[in-house]
């Protein structure tokens, strides 16, 4: 499953992506006899205005959310790979809003259900779209389901107050495991889980001193262990584990307060420092993608190769951009935006395994779009942007590119 992030161009998103001023670079333009990709807007229920992709699985099924006119919150939705239309992922009974966060290859989806975002409830939807409330510890006000594997096992967290969180795992039968933190820590977060039931995240001491986070792995039995750090590092946060055990994270150097170096743990547990940057995804070969800060403090679209080398990927006639996802065949996707920084003018991009860049074709809304996920079959998901005559964004619609 692919983790998807909503970019700075979406006003409904909770966080914005910083503008990256890239230096000019020679651009390779792809030429291929393959059947061309085409863009298709994903349908939404009547009254829907905007929609966004949150995850794409290996079968081509997509989960996301949509907004209706006058609504103050989203509704989760699933677009099935081989059937037209959509399936609503309903909130829990008595609640108004739902949002999907992750999807497994076998169709399990997880996310949140709520009336008030501060009092959200983690939820899992069956492949048939039935919602189930995931239980929280008694002392927790709200919680989040962050990842799900093919058996329906879920990783997430609960809010425990005092800026602390409790790492959690829910089994397929709904039973909950309160995951342990490392000795001396009092807070933790579980961010990703693979099909072996291994979860990763971090634990830390929340005492107001900005103590570093400790990267951890929880095995299928729930036991916690610290992931090793390279020399000179005091902490790290992990965000992704593949099915063969490769882990992606961000490290913090001694004397620093920021997690600004990309770390990759191989399946055998060894760790490499890929350099300064923002890493967004990693494949089972250990190749990561994101924005490198090695040569330019504002960032370069980049791929960190499993052999320890770095490739700065071309960014055609644009000022900035990000590489957000990579599949196990080495193809990556992302987006770029122009020198003026107009958030409506994103351009969706595909990088082939050899680094060749391919601008993705326009949607019926026009030429502007962003790509956030790609599976091993080459299906790409993201969203298209509709604009008015002054290039002001008016519409965001979930979009799929397929051959």
Short mmCIF file of N, CA and C in Angstrom, two decimals, residues 172-297:
data_model
loop_
_atom_site.label_atom_id
_atom_site.label_comp_id
_atom_site.label_asym_id
_atom_site.label_seq_id
_atom_site.Cartn_x
_atom_site.Cartn_y
_atom_site.Cartn_z
N UNK A 172 -7.29 -8.48 13.81
CA UNK A 172 -8.44 -8.64 12.91
C UNK A 172 -9.77 -8.83 13.62
N UNK A 173 -9.75 -9.45 14.82
CA UNK A 173 -11.00 -9.64 15.55
C UNK A 173 -11.42 -8.40 16.34
N UNK A 174 -10.66 -7.33 16.25
CA UNK A 174 -10.99 -6.09 16.94
C UNK A 174 -10.32 -5.92 18.28
N UNK A 175 -9.68 -6.97 18.80
CA UNK A 175 -9.02 -6.83 20.09
C UNK A 175 -7.83 -5.87 19.97
N UNK A 176 -7.56 -5.16 21.06
CA UNK A 176 -6.54 -4.09 21.04
C UNK A 176 -5.32 -4.49 21.87
N UNK A 177 -4.14 -4.15 21.36
CA UNK A 177 -2.90 -4.29 22.10
C UNK A 177 -2.33 -2.91 22.35
N UNK A 178 -2.11 -2.57 23.61
CA UNK A 178 -1.44 -1.31 23.95
C UNK A 178 0.06 -1.56 23.85
N UNK A 179 0.68 -1.04 22.82
CA UNK A 179 2.08 -1.34 22.54
C UNK A 179 3.00 -0.66 23.55
N UNK A 180 4.05 -1.34 23.98
CA UNK A 180 4.97 -0.75 24.97
C UNK A 180 5.89 0.29 24.33
N UNK A 181 6.39 1.19 25.16
CA UNK A 181 7.41 2.15 24.74
C UNK A 181 8.74 1.74 25.36
N UNK A 182 9.81 2.33 24.88
CA UNK A 182 11.13 2.00 25.42
C UNK A 182 11.26 2.49 26.86
N UNK A 183 12.08 1.83 27.67
CA UNK A 183 12.29 2.28 29.06
C UNK A 183 12.70 3.75 29.11
N UNK A 184 12.05 4.50 30.01
CA UNK A 184 12.33 5.91 30.16
C UNK A 184 11.46 6.81 29.32
N UNK A 185 10.74 6.26 28.32
CA UNK A 185 9.84 7.05 27.49
C UNK A 185 8.41 6.95 28.02
N UNK A 186 7.58 7.94 27.67
CA UNK A 186 6.20 7.94 28.13
C UNK A 186 5.20 8.24 27.02
N UNK A 187 5.65 8.23 25.77
CA UNK A 187 4.78 8.54 24.64
C UNK A 187 5.27 7.76 23.43
N UNK A 188 4.35 7.42 22.54
CA UNK A 188 4.76 6.67 21.36
C UNK A 188 3.75 6.77 20.24
N UNK A 189 4.21 6.48 19.03
CA UNK A 189 3.40 6.56 17.83
C UNK A 189 3.73 5.38 16.92
N UNK A 190 2.72 4.63 16.47
CA UNK A 190 2.89 3.56 15.49
C UNK A 190 2.40 4.07 14.14
N UNK A 191 3.28 4.09 13.14
CA UNK A 191 2.97 4.75 11.88
C UNK A 191 2.71 3.79 10.72
N UNK A 192 3.30 2.59 10.74
CA UNK A 192 3.20 1.71 9.58
C UNK A 192 3.26 0.27 10.05
N UNK A 193 2.62 -0.63 9.29
CA UNK A 193 2.62 -2.06 9.62
C UNK A 193 2.69 -2.86 8.34
N UNK A 194 3.45 -3.95 8.34
CA UNK A 194 3.53 -4.77 7.13
C UNK A 194 2.72 -6.05 7.29
N UNK A 195 2.75 -6.89 6.26
CA UNK A 195 1.90 -8.08 6.28
C UNK A 195 2.39 -9.16 7.23
N UNK A 196 3.62 -9.03 7.74
CA UNK A 196 4.10 -9.94 8.78
C UNK A 196 3.63 -9.51 10.16
N UNK A 197 2.97 -8.35 10.25
CA UNK A 197 2.51 -7.83 11.54
C UNK A 197 3.54 -7.00 12.27
N UNK A 198 4.66 -6.69 11.64
CA UNK A 198 5.68 -5.84 12.24
C UNK A 198 5.31 -4.38 12.03
N UNK A 199 5.34 -3.60 13.10
CA UNK A 199 5.00 -2.19 13.03
C UNK A 199 6.22 -1.35 13.38
N UNK A 200 6.25 -0.13 12.87
CA UNK A 200 7.33 0.80 13.19
C UNK A 200 6.74 2.15 13.57
N UNK A 201 7.54 2.91 14.30
CA UNK A 201 7.17 4.24 14.73
C UNK A 201 8.28 4.80 15.60
N UNK A 202 7.90 5.45 16.67
CA UNK A 202 8.91 5.95 17.60
C UNK A 202 8.31 6.11 18.99
N UNK A 203 9.18 6.16 19.99
CA UNK A 203 8.76 6.49 21.35
C UNK A 203 9.67 7.61 21.86
N UNK A 204 9.19 8.34 22.87
CA UNK A 204 9.95 9.50 23.35
C UNK A 204 9.49 9.89 24.74
N UNK A 205 10.27 10.76 25.34
CA UNK A 205 9.95 11.32 26.65
C UNK A 205 9.39 12.71 26.43
N UNK A 206 8.12 12.89 26.75
CA UNK A 206 7.48 14.20 26.58
C UNK A 206 7.52 14.93 27.92
N UNK A 207 8.63 15.62 28.17
CA UNK A 207 8.78 16.32 29.44
C UNK A 207 9.07 17.81 29.24
N UNK A 208 8.84 18.29 28.01
CA UNK A 208 9.07 19.69 27.74
C UNK A 208 10.50 20.06 27.45
N UNK A 209 11.40 19.09 27.34
CA UNK A 209 12.81 19.39 27.12
C UNK A 209 13.25 19.14 25.68
N UNK A 210 12.32 18.81 24.79
CA UNK A 210 12.64 18.48 23.39
C UNK A 210 13.61 17.32 23.30
N UNK A 211 13.39 16.32 24.16
CA UNK A 211 14.22 15.11 24.10
C UNK A 211 14.00 14.41 22.75
N UNK A 212 15.03 13.78 22.19
CA UNK A 212 14.88 13.17 20.87
C UNK A 212 13.98 11.93 20.89
N UNK A 213 13.34 11.67 19.76
CA UNK A 213 12.54 10.47 19.59
C UNK A 213 13.44 9.28 19.29
N UNK A 214 13.00 8.11 19.71
CA UNK A 214 13.76 6.88 19.50
C UNK A 214 13.03 6.01 18.49
N UNK A 215 13.65 5.69 17.36
CA UNK A 215 12.98 4.86 16.36
C UNK A 215 12.83 3.43 16.87
N UNK A 216 11.64 2.84 16.67
CA UNK A 216 11.39 1.51 17.22
C UNK A 216 10.65 0.64 16.22
N UNK A 217 10.72 -0.65 16.54
CA UNK A 217 9.98 -1.66 15.79
C UNK A 217 9.27 -2.55 16.80
N UNK A 218 7.99 -2.82 16.54
CA UNK A 218 7.23 -3.77 17.37
C UNK A 218 7.04 -5.04 16.55
N UNK A 219 7.43 -6.19 17.09
CA UNK A 219 7.25 -7.43 16.34
C UNK A 219 5.81 -7.90 16.41
N UNK A 220 5.52 -9.00 15.75
CA UNK A 220 4.13 -9.47 15.66
C UNK A 220 3.54 -9.81 17.02
N UNK A 221 4.40 -10.12 18.00
CA UNK A 221 3.93 -10.40 19.35
C UNK A 221 3.74 -9.13 20.18
N UNK A 222 4.16 -7.98 19.65
CA UNK A 222 3.99 -6.72 20.36
C UNK A 222 5.21 -6.26 21.13
N UNK A 223 6.32 -7.01 21.08
CA UNK A 223 7.52 -6.60 21.80
C UNK A 223 8.20 -5.45 21.07
N UNK A 224 8.71 -4.50 21.82
CA UNK A 224 9.35 -3.32 21.25
C UNK A 224 10.86 -3.46 21.26
N UNK A 225 11.52 -2.97 20.21
CA UNK A 225 12.98 -2.92 20.17
C UNK A 225 13.41 -1.64 19.47
N UNK A 226 14.53 -1.10 19.91
CA UNK A 226 15.07 0.13 19.32
C UNK A 226 15.77 -0.18 18.01
N UNK A 227 15.57 0.65 17.01
CA UNK A 227 16.32 0.55 15.77
C UNK A 227 17.65 1.28 15.93
N UNK A 228 18.72 0.76 15.36
CA UNK A 228 20.03 1.40 15.54
C UNK A 228 20.10 2.73 14.80
N UNK A 229 20.99 3.59 15.29
CA UNK A 229 21.21 4.89 14.68
C UNK A 229 22.65 4.98 14.17
N UNK A 230 22.87 5.71 13.08
CA UNK A 230 24.26 5.92 12.64
C UNK A 230 25.02 6.77 13.65
N UNK A 231 26.32 6.72 13.58
CA UNK A 231 27.16 7.53 14.46
C UNK A 231 26.82 9.01 14.29
N UNK A 232 26.73 9.71 15.41
CA UNK A 232 26.45 11.13 15.38
C UNK A 232 24.98 11.49 15.48
N UNK A 233 24.09 10.47 15.45
CA UNK A 233 22.66 10.72 15.55
C UNK A 233 22.18 10.47 16.98
N UNK A 234 21.21 11.28 17.41
CA UNK A 234 20.65 11.10 18.75
C UNK A 234 19.21 10.60 18.72
N UNK A 235 18.55 10.65 17.57
CA UNK A 235 17.17 10.21 17.50
C UNK A 235 16.69 10.11 16.07
N UNK A 236 15.49 9.54 15.90
CA UNK A 236 14.89 9.43 14.57
C UNK A 236 13.41 9.10 14.73
N UNK A 237 12.67 9.37 13.68
CA UNK A 237 11.26 8.98 13.58
C UNK A 237 11.09 8.16 12.31
N UNK A 238 10.40 7.04 12.39
CA UNK A 238 10.19 6.20 11.22
C UNK A 238 8.76 6.37 10.72
N UNK A 239 8.59 6.17 9.40
CA UNK A 239 7.29 6.42 8.79
C UNK A 239 6.79 5.30 7.91
N UNK A 240 7.63 4.32 7.55
CA UNK A 240 7.21 3.34 6.56
C UNK A 240 8.01 2.06 6.75
N UNK A 241 7.33 0.89 6.69
CA UNK A 241 8.00 -0.41 6.64
C UNK A 241 7.42 -1.20 5.49
N UNK A 242 8.29 -1.80 4.69
CA UNK A 242 7.85 -2.62 3.58
C UNK A 242 7.61 -4.06 4.05
N UNK A 243 7.05 -4.88 3.17
CA UNK A 243 6.76 -6.26 3.55
C UNK A 243 8.02 -7.07 3.81
N UNK A 244 9.16 -6.68 3.23
CA UNK A 244 10.39 -7.42 3.51
C UNK A 244 11.23 -6.75 4.60
N UNK A 245 10.67 -5.74 5.29
CA UNK A 245 11.32 -5.20 6.47
C UNK A 245 12.16 -3.96 6.28
N UNK A 246 12.22 -3.39 5.08
CA UNK A 246 12.93 -2.13 4.87
C UNK A 246 12.15 -1.00 5.53
N UNK A 247 12.86 -0.10 6.23
CA UNK A 247 12.22 0.96 7.00
C UNK A 247 12.75 2.32 6.55
N UNK A 248 11.87 3.29 6.42
CA UNK A 248 12.23 4.67 6.09
C UNK A 248 11.97 5.56 7.28
N UNK A 249 12.88 6.52 7.52
CA UNK A 249 12.67 7.47 8.61
C UNK A 249 13.49 8.73 8.41
N UNK A 250 13.43 9.58 9.41
CA UNK A 250 14.18 10.84 9.42
C UNK A 250 14.95 10.94 10.72
N UNK A 251 16.25 11.24 10.61
CA UNK A 251 17.11 11.27 11.77
C UNK A 251 17.46 12.68 12.22
N UNK A 252 17.85 12.74 13.48
CA UNK A 252 18.24 14.00 14.12
C UNK A 252 19.68 13.89 14.62
N UNK A 253 20.54 14.79 14.14
CA UNK A 253 21.94 14.79 14.54
C UNK A 253 22.12 15.39 15.92
N UNK A 254 23.19 15.00 16.59
CA UNK A 254 23.52 15.61 17.88
C UNK A 254 23.69 17.11 17.71
N UNK A 255 23.11 17.87 18.61
CA UNK A 255 23.17 19.33 18.54
C UNK A 255 22.08 19.96 17.70
N UNK A 256 21.27 19.14 17.02
CA UNK A 256 20.18 19.66 16.20
C UNK A 256 18.83 19.44 16.89
N UNK A 257 17.84 20.20 16.47
CA UNK A 257 16.48 20.01 16.98
C UNK A 257 15.53 19.54 15.89
N UNK A 258 16.05 19.29 14.68
CA UNK A 258 15.19 18.91 13.56
C UNK A 258 15.54 17.53 13.05
N UNK A 259 14.52 16.84 12.52
CA UNK A 259 14.67 15.52 11.92
C UNK A 259 14.78 15.72 10.41
N UNK A 260 15.99 16.01 9.95
CA UNK A 260 16.15 16.49 8.59
C UNK A 260 17.13 15.67 7.76
N UNK A 261 17.42 14.44 8.21
CA UNK A 261 18.27 13.56 7.41
C UNK A 261 17.53 12.25 7.14
N UNK A 262 17.59 11.82 5.91
CA UNK A 262 16.86 10.62 5.48
C UNK A 262 17.65 9.38 5.92
N UNK A 263 16.98 8.50 6.64
CA UNK A 263 17.58 7.24 7.09
C UNK A 263 16.81 6.07 6.47
N UNK A 264 17.56 5.04 6.07
CA UNK A 264 16.94 3.82 5.54
C UNK A 264 17.56 2.64 6.27
N UNK A 265 16.68 1.83 6.90
CA UNK A 265 17.12 0.60 7.55
C UNK A 265 16.87 -0.56 6.59
N UNK A 266 17.90 -1.33 6.28
CA UNK A 266 17.74 -2.49 5.42
C UNK A 266 17.00 -3.59 6.17
N UNK A 267 16.58 -4.61 5.44
CA UNK A 267 15.84 -5.70 6.06
C UNK A 267 16.66 -6.41 7.13
N UNK A 268 18.00 -6.38 7.02
CA UNK A 268 18.83 -7.03 8.03
C UNK A 268 19.08 -6.14 9.24
N UNK A 269 18.49 -4.94 9.27
CA UNK A 269 18.60 -4.05 10.42
C UNK A 269 19.70 -3.01 10.32
N UNK A 270 20.59 -3.13 9.33
CA UNK A 270 21.63 -2.11 9.19
C UNK A 270 21.01 -0.81 8.69
N UNK A 271 21.59 0.31 9.09
CA UNK A 271 21.02 1.61 8.77
C UNK A 271 22.00 2.43 7.96
N UNK A 272 21.50 3.20 7.02
CA UNK A 272 22.36 4.12 6.27
C UNK A 272 21.78 5.53 6.33
N UNK A 273 22.69 6.49 6.41
CA UNK A 273 22.34 7.90 6.37
C UNK A 273 22.39 8.34 4.92
N UNK A 274 21.23 8.63 4.32
CA UNK A 274 21.18 9.02 2.91
C UNK A 274 21.50 10.49 2.70
N UNK A 275 21.57 11.26 3.78
CA UNK A 275 21.89 12.67 3.65
C UNK A 275 20.72 13.55 4.03
N UNK A 276 20.95 14.87 4.02
CA UNK A 276 19.88 15.78 4.41
C UNK A 276 18.75 15.78 3.40
N UNK A 277 17.52 15.78 3.89
CA UNK A 277 16.39 15.79 2.97
C UNK A 277 15.09 15.40 3.63
N UNK A 278 14.08 15.31 2.80
CA UNK A 278 12.76 14.85 3.21
C UNK A 278 12.43 13.60 2.40
N UNK A 279 12.35 12.46 3.06
CA UNK A 279 12.02 11.21 2.39
C UNK A 279 10.54 10.91 2.52
N UNK A 280 9.90 10.53 1.42
CA UNK A 280 8.46 10.29 1.44
C UNK A 280 8.06 8.84 1.23
N UNK A 281 8.91 8.05 0.57
CA UNK A 281 8.53 6.66 0.32
C UNK A 281 9.79 5.84 0.08
N UNK A 282 9.68 4.52 0.27
CA UNK A 282 10.78 3.60 0.04
C UNK A 282 10.20 2.30 -0.51
N UNK A 283 10.95 1.63 -1.39
CA UNK A 283 10.48 0.34 -1.89
C UNK A 283 11.27 -0.80 -1.25
N UNK A 284 10.93 -2.03 -1.61
CA UNK A 284 11.53 -3.17 -0.91
C UNK A 284 13.01 -3.35 -1.24
N UNK A 285 13.49 -2.70 -2.33
CA UNK A 285 14.92 -2.74 -2.62
C UNK A 285 15.71 -1.77 -1.77
N UNK A 286 15.02 -0.89 -1.04
CA UNK A 286 15.69 0.10 -0.22
C UNK A 286 15.94 1.41 -0.94
N UNK A 287 15.31 1.63 -2.10
CA UNK A 287 15.40 2.90 -2.82
C UNK A 287 14.34 3.85 -2.29
N UNK A 288 14.77 5.03 -1.89
CA UNK A 288 13.86 6.02 -1.30
C UNK A 288 13.75 7.23 -2.22
N UNK A 289 12.65 7.97 -2.08
CA UNK A 289 12.45 9.19 -2.88
C UNK A 289 11.98 10.32 -1.99
N UNK A 290 12.22 11.53 -2.47
CA UNK A 290 11.79 12.71 -1.74
C UNK A 290 12.45 13.95 -2.28
N UNK A 291 12.84 14.85 -1.37
CA UNK A 291 13.51 16.09 -1.73
C UNK A 291 14.85 16.13 -0.99
N UNK A 292 15.93 16.21 -1.74
CA UNK A 292 17.27 16.24 -1.15
C UNK A 292 17.67 17.67 -0.82
N UNK A 293 18.31 17.83 0.35
CA UNK A 293 18.83 19.13 0.77
C UNK A 293 20.35 19.17 0.71
N UNK A 294 20.94 18.22 0.00
CA UNK A 294 22.39 18.10 0.01
C UNK A 294 23.10 19.25 -0.71
N UNK A 295 22.58 19.64 -1.87
CA UNK A 295 23.22 20.68 -2.68
C UNK A 295 22.53 22.02 -2.60
N UNK A 296 21.26 22.01 -2.32
CA UNK A 296 20.46 23.23 -2.30
C UNK A 296 19.63 23.21 -1.03
N UNK A 297 19.76 24.22 -0.16
CA UNK A 297 18.98 24.21 1.08
C UNK A 297 17.48 24.24 0.87
#
